[in-house]
Amino acid sequence: MRHLFAITFLAFFSYAQEPIKPTFASVFYQNDGKTYANKSLPIYISISTSPDGSDPIVLDTPANPLDGSPMYLDSEGVNYIRSKWAVDPETKKLSSPKREVLFPVHADGVAPVSGITFSGAPSYTSQGIDYYGKGLNYSLSSTDQISGVQSTFKSHDSDYTPYVSPLDVTTEGENTIHYFAVDNVGNTEETKSASFVLDLTPPVSNYILSDVYGDNILGPTFNIGLESTDNLSGVKFTYYTIDDMSQQVYGSPIDLSGLSDGPHTLRFFSVDNVENVESTKELMFYLDKINPETQLVVIGDQHEEKYYYVSSRTTFELPATDNKAGVAKTSFSVNNQDAQTYTTAFSLPNELGLHSITYNSEDNVRNVEKEETKTFFMDNKLPKTSIEYGEPQFFTRDTLFINQTTPITISPLDKHSGVQSTTTAVNGEVQAGNEFTIPTEGHKEIVFSSADMVNNQEENQTSRVYVDNTPPEIFINFSLDNIGTEDDLPVYPNYVRMFVGATDEKTGAKSIKYSINGGPMTEYSSPRTLDISEKNTFTESKVYDVEVETEDMLGNKSTKEHKFIVKN
């Protein structure tokens, strides 16, 4: 909900200056037989033989002269001036039972405590500032624990005057009330103040249209925003209703898509945080929810059978109508290309095959007609044939290598009338079928093409490949010549080392493995093992039977067996 606040005193509240505060003398006070003294007053004690206190003699304290002239009461509340024992005024003897003579004096050095209460109006507090609405009044109350409250004073943009009864506040804006109380012995309370804002003015609301056409014609994708401002306490809620719907609290732009097509009335108002209510406002609008309608008119050559056939001379027109806001534009797309704005008759591309025309219209309030697509056919496309090599295959040095087991697939395709025939030749010799292998080794040139059912003949396609059926050649060498033979086997000393290698003329050797005396095949010179030449393998005197296996990049394999004897 968009609420605008124009509160200039939000950060720094402007407090009204306190008027000159009256002063009050510190005094003695008697009430209900009790004597009260302002605790700050000096006290001089005198004696007299007369009830009216005439011809007094002021007493002092010879032992500590400064303690008695004057004397100050030390305790808040009751203090006593006393004689040790009371004397019977008739007999001039001690009274019985014995009792002290006590002269109570109530010391009061504490100022009254006053407070303020607001009533009669809604209230709201924000960022430490109190706001009140219409009907505000305030009352003051004061208490004093000893001598009692003499009077309470208040100032509201004026000099101090005694407070008597609750008072109304009617000045809109910033207000400050200063107040204090004084007790019966002249103790004066520190000034207190209450600052607040009186808000008597309702908020102001306006509507904001996301878009509009003509005389308040709106579309279902449009929305209506409500903007509310309040210069003091701020907007609390904005309410709205459309036609006879129940009242809603405004939170975000109003969605119109759920309304029916036709005229509508929006009513709205706002309430601020102290219940000032704005007068209801209205917006009358027309909601156009009906899409425009477009026709596709075919002009010229046309014939409808399995497909809707047209020629390069055929043209198309797109007339459109709309019920209320009027047609803004008509768009069309040929073969799902970028949409164009329709202005005049148009043609299809002169290409064999299916062609589509997708079209729709939009009115001036963004009602968009559902797209409609119609398909037409022009047939002048050639078939296409592709070749695919299976596994194994290996590509290197700009050459694709395969072997005699690699399957080759010729795939003809015609999207329209269909494939009639496919011709394939390998090095000039016709190859039967679309799936085959090439058994002979060497460079091969595969030429292939297809024709469709209406004799559109594809140009020859060529693919070149090399057929490699030859496995790598294995080499076995020793670190020294044999020292003799035995049973037609060479004999080597027990420190001999064997070296194994393999070469492949076309794709290179992929792996070399070996096995000793029927053991498991081991990768020769792999990252995880030492090769046979790097470890003392042939230290034991016996016959060794080493089998070596190698494989090239196409999986062509060869093996070699070598037997020899080791003697210590």
XYZ file of C-alpha atoms in Angstrom:
568
model
C 0.000 0.000 0.000
C 1.421 3.343 -0.997
C 1.165 5.860 1.877
C 2.974 9.176 1.790
C 3.815 10.956 5.033
C 4.670 14.642 5.236
C 5.699 14.815 8.885
C 8.406 17.413 9.218
C 8.772 16.959 12.977
C 9.375 13.196 12.862
C 13.081 13.391 13.599
C 13.212 16.411 15.901
C 10.056 17.349 17.802
C 9.793 21.082 18.335
C 9.053 21.628 22.003
C 7.228 24.849 22.958
C 9.283 27.101 25.189
C 8.286 27.048 28.860
C 6.786 30.339 30.078
C 8.160 32.131 33.126
C 7.537 29.915 36.119
C 6.117 31.567 39.256
C 8.090 31.272 42.512
C 6.732 30.350 45.950
C 8.064 31.232 49.412
C 9.038 28.504 51.858
C 6.623 28.777 54.806
C 5.192 27.163 57.908
C 1.711 25.739 57.622
C -0.826 24.545 60.159
C -3.781 22.311 59.406
C -5.897 19.963 61.524
C -3.785 20.721 64.600
C -0.540 19.834 62.856
C 2.380 22.124 62.211
C 4.309 21.763 58.961
C 7.638 23.387 58.203
C 9.521 23.642 54.966
C 12.592 21.596 55.716
C 14.849 24.272 54.275
C 13.650 26.976 56.733
C 15.703 28.005 59.817
C 13.901 27.562 63.153
C 14.417 29.779 66.217
C 12.982 28.465 69.513
C 11.789 30.939 72.134
C 9.940 30.658 75.464
C 7.302 32.887 77.010
C 5.184 32.800 80.128
C 2.171 34.004 78.186
C -0.126 31.839 76.096
C 0.111 34.362 73.285
C 3.929 34.097 73.308
C 4.488 37.738 74.218
C 7.829 38.878 75.597
C 9.628 35.803 74.306
C 13.148 34.800 75.189
C 15.024 33.125 72.346
C 16.789 29.971 73.413
C 20.262 29.010 72.378
C 22.555 26.006 72.797
C 25.548 27.156 74.874
C 27.441 23.910 74.390
C 27.189 24.209 70.584
C 25.916 27.695 69.737
C 25.723 26.965 65.994
C 23.261 24.093 66.529
C 20.413 26.170 67.879
C 20.500 29.614 66.293
C 19.043 28.721 63.948
C 18.100 25.074 64.168
C 17.135 22.940 61.136
C 14.919 19.905 61.192
C 16.955 16.856 60.294
C 14.305 14.279 59.285
C 11.633 14.254 56.602
C 8.273 13.879 58.318
C 7.594 14.292 62.028
C 10.302 15.803 64.279
C 9.937 16.441 68.055
C 10.985 19.267 70.388
C 10.867 17.590 73.776
C 11.252 17.982 77.590
C 12.346 14.936 79.539
C 9.364 14.603 81.887
C 5.959 16.180 81.988
C 5.023 18.216 85.176
C 1.489 18.394 86.565
C 0.441 22.058 86.197
C -1.481 21.891 89.542
C 0.971 20.104 91.803
C 4.119 21.147 89.950
C 5.331 17.607 90.392
C 6.182 14.976 87.797
C 3.106 13.578 86.173
C 2.349 9.997 86.872
C 2.954 7.860 85.021
C 6.066 9.594 83.762
C 5.917 10.775 80.151
C 7.870 13.035 77.878
C 6.669 16.414 76.753
C 6.629 16.286 72.888
C 6.123 19.217 70.485
C 5.730 17.610 66.975
C 6.784 19.556 63.884
C 6.353 17.920 60.432
C 9.307 18.655 58.168
C 8.526 18.680 54.425
C 11.400 19.037 51.969
C 9.978 16.988 49.094
C 8.030 18.595 46.259
C 4.678 17.188 45.118
C 4.419 14.772 42.194
C 2.004 15.538 39.380
C 0.924 13.652 36.263
C -1.083 14.212 33.122
C -3.754 11.965 31.585
C -5.155 12.271 28.049
C -8.615 10.967 27.202
C -11.519 11.313 24.830
C -9.619 10.743 21.571
C -7.948 7.929 19.614
C -4.195 7.778 20.088
C -1.203 6.460 18.180
C 2.529 6.447 18.906
C 5.254 6.291 16.280
C 8.984 6.827 16.701
C 8.457 8.274 20.165
C 5.813 10.796 19.072
C 2.266 10.608 20.448
C -0.617 11.473 18.126
C -4.230 12.140 19.131
C -7.426 12.587 17.177
C -10.666 14.508 17.666
C -12.214 14.990 21.152
C -8.934 15.182 23.082
C -8.888 16.528 26.640
C -6.387 16.271 29.436
C -6.487 16.230 33.221
C -3.765 16.825 35.822
C -3.412 15.070 39.167
C -0.958 15.868 41.988
C -0.009 14.237 45.296
C 2.149 15.295 48.265
C 3.062 12.930 51.099
C 3.374 15.428 54.003
C 1.986 18.966 53.893
C -0.348 18.313 50.935
C -0.760 19.949 47.545
C -1.502 23.645 47.584
C -2.070 24.042 43.822
C -1.281 22.615 40.372
C -0.332 24.933 37.503
C -0.444 24.379 33.753
C 0.591 26.193 30.612
C -0.623 25.374 27.084
C 0.883 28.012 24.804
C 0.196 30.627 27.494
C 1.318 31.814 30.930
C 0.924 29.480 33.882
C -2.546 29.383 35.433
C -3.934 27.152 38.168
C -5.387 23.890 36.961
C -9.003 23.381 38.014
C -10.668 20.770 35.780
C -10.070 18.770 32.567
C -9.367 20.887 29.485
C -9.999 20.322 25.775
C -7.232 20.467 23.154
C -8.361 21.892 19.803
C -5.209 23.222 18.125
C -4.062 20.909 15.328
C -0.375 20.165 15.030
C 2.367 20.165 17.628
C 1.283 20.863 21.202
C 3.227 21.062 24.456
C 1.655 21.287 27.927
C 3.904 22.359 30.840
C 2.733 21.675 34.370
C 3.918 21.459 37.982
C 2.554 21.440 41.546
C 3.465 23.302 44.772
C 2.769 22.047 48.308
C 1.569 23.956 51.381
C 5.078 24.790 52.634
C 6.310 26.107 49.277
C 8.109 23.043 47.849
C 7.815 23.446 44.075
C 7.929 20.516 41.653
C 10.333 20.559 38.699
C 8.396 21.475 35.579
C 7.061 18.568 33.543
C 5.870 18.674 29.987
C 3.870 16.527 27.605
C 4.429 17.039 23.884
C 2.124 15.509 21.300
C 0.523 16.064 17.920
C -3.179 16.711 17.479
C -4.404 15.388 14.112
C -7.882 16.581 13.089
C -7.571 16.222 9.305
C -8.429 13.006 7.398
C -6.048 11.540 4.803
C -6.262 12.321 1.093
C -6.477 9.418 -1.394
C -6.192 9.256 -5.172
C -6.230 6.500 -7.768
C -3.385 5.687 -10.155
C -4.134 3.825 -13.383
C -1.354 1.611 -14.718
C -2.708 2.386 -18.190
C -5.900 3.694 -19.743
C -7.437 4.099 -23.180
C -9.995 6.684 -24.208
C -12.675 7.510 -21.665
C -11.491 5.311 -18.776
C -11.496 2.097 -20.798
C -9.311 -0.440 -18.981
C -8.097 -3.918 -19.816
C -7.895 -7.028 -17.617
C -4.095 -6.791 -17.433
C -4.308 -3.215 -16.133
C -4.454 -2.429 -12.442
C -5.606 0.432 -10.273
C -3.303 1.730 -7.566
C -4.432 3.820 -4.608
C -2.151 6.507 -3.196
C -2.882 7.989 0.233
C -1.205 10.811 2.139
C -1.627 12.116 5.663
C 0.428 15.026 6.959
C 0.401 14.117 10.640
C -0.313 10.694 12.159
C -0.042 8.893 8.816
C -2.384 6.627 6.900
C -3.499 3.510 8.750
C -5.699 1.839 6.126
C -7.152 2.542 2.718
C -10.419 0.769 1.971
C -12.031 0.111 -1.370
C -14.922 -1.684 -2.977
C -15.860 -2.330 -6.601
C -19.567 -2.339 -7.416
C -21.345 -4.444 -4.772
C -18.367 -6.411 -3.524
C -17.465 -6.396 0.163
C -15.127 -3.726 1.452
C -11.433 -4.596 1.182
C -8.255 -3.232 2.777
C -5.978 -1.923 0.041
C -2.530 -3.496 0.042
C -1.287 -3.626 -3.532
C -2.520 -2.524 -6.974
C -6.033 -3.846 -7.610
C -6.180 -6.740 -10.070
C -9.054 -6.324 -12.522
C -8.848 -9.723 -14.191
C -11.604 -11.201 -12.015
C -14.201 -8.607 -13.009
C -16.725 -9.078 -15.780
C -16.667 -7.224 -19.067
C -18.568 -3.945 -18.831
C -18.918 -0.777 -16.676
C -17.766 -0.729 -13.032
C -17.451 1.731 -10.131
C -14.530 1.846 -7.703
C -15.175 3.524 -4.326
C -12.342 4.207 -1.895
C -11.350 6.188 1.200
C -8.588 6.225 3.827
C -8.396 6.324 7.616
C -5.426 7.727 9.492
C -3.884 6.373 12.684
C -6.139 8.484 14.936
C -9.371 7.518 13.138
C -9.878 10.567 10.948
C -11.969 9.183 8.056
C -11.791 10.543 4.517
C -14.964 11.061 2.474
C -15.533 8.291 -0.089
C -14.269 8.930 -3.632
C -15.362 7.214 -6.863
C -13.860 6.129 -10.170
C -16.150 4.910 -12.962
C -14.509 2.833 -15.682
C -15.290 0.331 -18.431
C -13.470 -3.011 -18.358
C -12.981 -4.439 -21.849
C -12.209 -8.163 -21.538
C -13.282 -9.343 -25.001
C -10.510 -10.227 -27.422
C -10.551 -8.996 -30.996
C -11.327 -11.493 -33.782
C -9.158 -12.072 -36.858
C -9.899 -13.967 -40.083
C -7.349 -15.482 -42.466
C -8.528 -14.909 -46.029
C -6.785 -16.842 -48.834
C -6.767 -15.035 -52.170
C -5.733 -16.666 -55.453
C -4.565 -20.221 -56.182
C -5.728 -22.740 -53.573
C -6.753 -26.365 -53.363
C -7.611 -28.350 -50.239
C -7.037 -32.097 -50.142
C -4.714 -33.925 -47.717
C -3.025 -30.565 -47.253
C -4.100 -27.077 -48.131
C -1.993 -26.543 -51.258
C -1.104 -23.056 -52.465
C 1.188 -21.558 -55.079
C 3.758 -18.810 -55.033
C 1.081 -16.490 -56.430
C -1.296 -17.031 -53.513
C -1.698 -14.071 -51.116
C -3.223 -13.806 -47.646
C -5.186 -11.068 -45.857
C -5.986 -10.669 -42.116
C -9.070 -8.461 -41.445
C -9.845 -7.986 -37.677
C -12.683 -6.493 -35.552
C -13.074 -5.552 -31.823
C -16.146 -4.874 -29.666
C -15.092 -1.824 -27.532
C -11.563 -0.420 -27.432
C -10.809 -1.142 -31.083
C -8.035 -3.100 -32.788
C -4.550 -1.799 -32.006
C -2.603 -4.168 -34.250
C -2.675 -7.520 -36.001
C 0.455 -9.667 -35.937
C 1.441 -12.676 -37.968
C 4.376 -15.043 -38.222
C 5.343 -17.290 -41.120
C 6.953 -20.594 -40.160
C 7.398 -19.456 -36.549
C 9.731 -16.644 -37.559
C 9.699 -13.293 -35.786
C 6.237 -11.783 -35.676
C 5.377 -8.956 -38.065
C 2.707 -6.287 -37.898
C 0.115 -6.861 -40.590
C -0.453 -3.954 -42.980
C -1.160 -5.480 -46.396
C -1.553 -8.827 -48.184
C 1.505 -11.138 -48.088
C 2.825 -14.388 -49.625
C 4.529 -17.539 -48.333
C 8.168 -18.403 -49.106
C 8.496 -20.297 -52.401
C 9.937 -23.419 -50.750
C 8.684 -26.967 -50.942
C 7.097 -28.234 -47.764
C 4.679 -27.311 -45.045
C 4.433 -23.639 -44.158
C 2.500 -22.210 -41.257
C 0.864 -18.848 -40.727
C 0.279 -17.932 -37.072
C -1.801 -14.810 -36.463
C -3.731 -12.882 -33.846
C -4.806 -9.341 -32.947
C -4.531 -7.097 -29.893
C -6.936 -4.325 -28.955
C -6.129 -0.947 -27.419
C -6.360 -2.252 -23.833
C -4.041 -5.197 -24.422
C -6.665 -7.913 -24.868
C -4.734 -10.409 -26.954
C -6.544 -12.871 -29.165
C -5.444 -16.493 -28.870
C -3.024 -17.312 -31.649
C -4.367 -19.424 -34.476
C -2.168 -21.378 -36.874
C -3.017 -22.700 -40.319
C -0.710 -24.884 -42.427
C -0.132 -24.833 -46.181
C 2.085 -26.970 -48.444
C 4.586 -26.212 -51.197
C 6.657 -29.202 -52.373
C 10.110 -28.514 -53.876
C 12.594 -29.831 -51.292
C 15.187 -32.578 -51.871
C 15.700 -35.544 -49.541
C 18.760 -35.607 -47.280
C 20.991 -38.592 -46.502
C 23.471 -38.924 -43.628
C 26.114 -41.473 -42.670
C 26.913 -42.707 -39.172
C 29.886 -44.782 -38.019
C 29.521 -47.021 -34.997
C 32.251 -48.311 -32.690
C 35.116 -48.852 -32.777
C 36.307 -45.645 -34.355
C 39.206 -43.296 -33.737
C 39.843 -39.840 -35.161
C 43.352 -38.448 -35.495
C 45.379 -36.381 -37.952
C 42.180 -35.277 -39.778
C 41.384 -38.932 -40.503
C 38.638 -41.181 -39.170
C 39.902 -44.737 -38.567
C 37.599 -47.772 -38.283
C 38.107 -51.514 -38.577
C 36.314 -54.381 -40.262
C 33.806 -54.714 -37.381
C 32.693 -51.065 -37.349
C 29.014 -50.813 -38.417
C 28.185 -48.143 -41.005
C 24.636 -46.834 -41.323
C 23.259 -44.794 -44.212
C 20.145 -42.837 -43.136
C 17.992 -41.261 -45.848
C 15.302 -38.724 -44.871
C 12.513 -36.995 -46.769
C 9.969 -35.066 -44.719
C 7.399 -34.815 -47.465
C 6.785 -37.408 -50.191
C 9.196 -39.970 -48.665
C 12.358 -41.802 -49.819
C 12.183 -43.880 -53.001
C 15.763 -45.205 -53.203
C 19.278 -44.815 -51.799
C 22.512 -45.630 -53.645
C 25.820 -46.306 -51.869
C 29.239 -47.063 -53.396
C 32.540 -47.888 -51.630
C 35.554 -46.998 -53.792
C 33.271 -47.127 -56.800
C 31.674 -50.486 -56.029
C 27.939 -50.439 -55.313
C 27.113 -51.426 -51.755
C 23.850 -53.237 -51.069
C 21.721 -52.130 -48.139
C 21.973 -49.173 -45.790
C 23.842 -51.014 -43.010
C 27.195 -52.657 -43.733
C 30.845 -53.090 -42.759
C 34.009 -52.808 -44.847
C 36.242 -55.903 -44.539
C 39.268 -54.721 -46.531
C 41.972 -52.450 -45.203
C 42.941 -49.085 -46.604
C 41.547 -45.696 -47.637
C 37.839 -45.824 -48.493
C 35.613 -43.279 -50.197
C 31.906 -43.785 -49.565
C 29.576 -41.991 -51.974
C 25.828 -42.010 -51.268
C 22.626 -40.190 -52.246
C 18.828 -40.616 -52.202
C 15.798 -39.832 -54.355
C 12.318 -39.114 -53.000
C 8.961 -40.396 -54.254
C 8.635 -37.447 -56.654
C 12.143 -38.025 -58.012
C 13.869 -35.167 -56.349
C 17.440 -36.443 -56.617
C 19.911 -35.535 -53.923
C 23.451 -34.615 -54.932
C 26.119 -37.220 -54.132
C 27.445 -37.054 -50.566
C 31.000 -38.235 -49.844
C 32.582 -39.553 -46.647
C 36.219 -40.691 -46.376
C 37.525 -43.204 -43.869
C 40.514 -45.501 -43.323
C 39.941 -49.167 -42.443
C 42.681 -50.423 -40.108
C 42.564 -54.146 -39.342
C 46.249 -54.546 -38.461
C 47.134 -54.971 -34.769
C 50.285 -53.508 -33.188
C 53.608 -55.388 -33.497
C 55.196 -56.585 -30.220
C 58.932 -56.389 -29.433
C 60.658 -58.253 -26.565
C 64.296 -57.471 -25.686
C 66.658 -58.314 -22.807
C 69.262 -56.235 -21.050
C 72.038 -58.587 -22.219
C 72.569 -61.462 -24.583
C 71.757 -64.969 -23.486
C 74.635 -66.941 -21.922
C 73.607 -70.155 -23.595
C 70.676 -72.389 -24.472
C 69.032 -75.338 -22.843
C 66.221 -77.414 -24.325
C 66.185 -74.936 -27.208
C 65.470 -72.100 -24.776
C 67.829 -69.187 -24.214
C 69.469 -69.000 -20.795
C 70.043 -65.700 -18.900
C 71.668 -64.839 -15.556
C 69.417 -63.901 -12.605
C 70.028 -60.176 -12.943
C 68.624 -59.987 -16.437
C 65.885 -57.445 -17.270
C 63.228 -57.738 -19.934
C 62.013 -54.807 -22.078
C 58.641 -54.935 -23.848
C 57.374 -52.575 -26.579
C 54.777 -52.332 -29.334
C 54.258 -50.184 -32.429
C 51.178 -49.578 -34.552
C 51.485 -47.917 -37.923
C 48.083 -46.167 -38.019
C 46.411 -45.443 -34.686
C 49.164 -46.366 -32.199
C 49.251 -48.863 -29.363
C 46.655 -48.212 -26.690
C 47.919 -50.706 -24.065
C 50.559 -53.398 -23.387
C 49.943 -56.161 -20.837
C 52.034 -59.135 -19.792
C 51.627 -62.358 -17.847
C 54.416 -64.456 -16.261
C 53.974 -68.206 -15.958
C 50.196 -68.062 -16.339
C 49.725 -65.268 -13.816
C 47.224 -62.420 -14.233
C 47.719 -59.920 -17.008
C 49.516 -56.824 -15.713
C 49.591 -53.378 -17.292
C 53.070 -52.705 -18.586
C 54.492 -49.401 -17.295
C 51.185 -48.139 -15.923
C 51.054 -45.309 -13.369
C 50.197 -47.866 -10.665
C 52.881 -50.486 -11.380
C 56.558 -50.737 -12.163
C 57.196 -52.067 -15.618
C 58.894 -55.383 -16.037
C 62.265 -53.729 -16.655
C 62.212 -51.769 -13.383
C 62.005 -54.581 -10.859
C 63.957 -57.729 -10.117
C 61.503 -60.135 -11.685
C 63.732 -62.948 -12.922
C 65.923 -63.790 -9.889
C 64.760 -67.332 -9.338
C 66.370 -70.127 -11.345
C 63.621 -71.666 -13.472
C 61.850 -71.581 -16.791
C 59.870 -68.394 -17.437
C 56.940 -68.217 -19.840
C 56.067 -64.580 -20.603
C 52.947 -63.771 -22.639
C 52.579 -60.199 -23.980
C 49.290 -58.747 -25.294
C 48.815 -55.372 -26.997
C 45.829 -53.475 -28.410
C 45.613 -50.437 -30.718
C 43.080 -47.541 -30.524
C 40.539 -49.559 -32.523
C 40.780 -52.706 -30.433
C 42.915 -54.656 -32.916
C 44.858 -57.104 -30.686
C 48.035 -59.155 -31.003
C 49.846 -61.493 -28.571
C 53.373 -62.856 -28.302
C 54.808 -65.609 -26.088
C 58.451 -65.892 -25.079
C 60.044 -68.690 -22.992
C 63.511 -68.580 -21.451
C 65.535 -69.971 -18.546
C 67.194 -68.077 -15.688
C 70.091 -69.613 -13.794
C 72.114 -68.352 -10.849
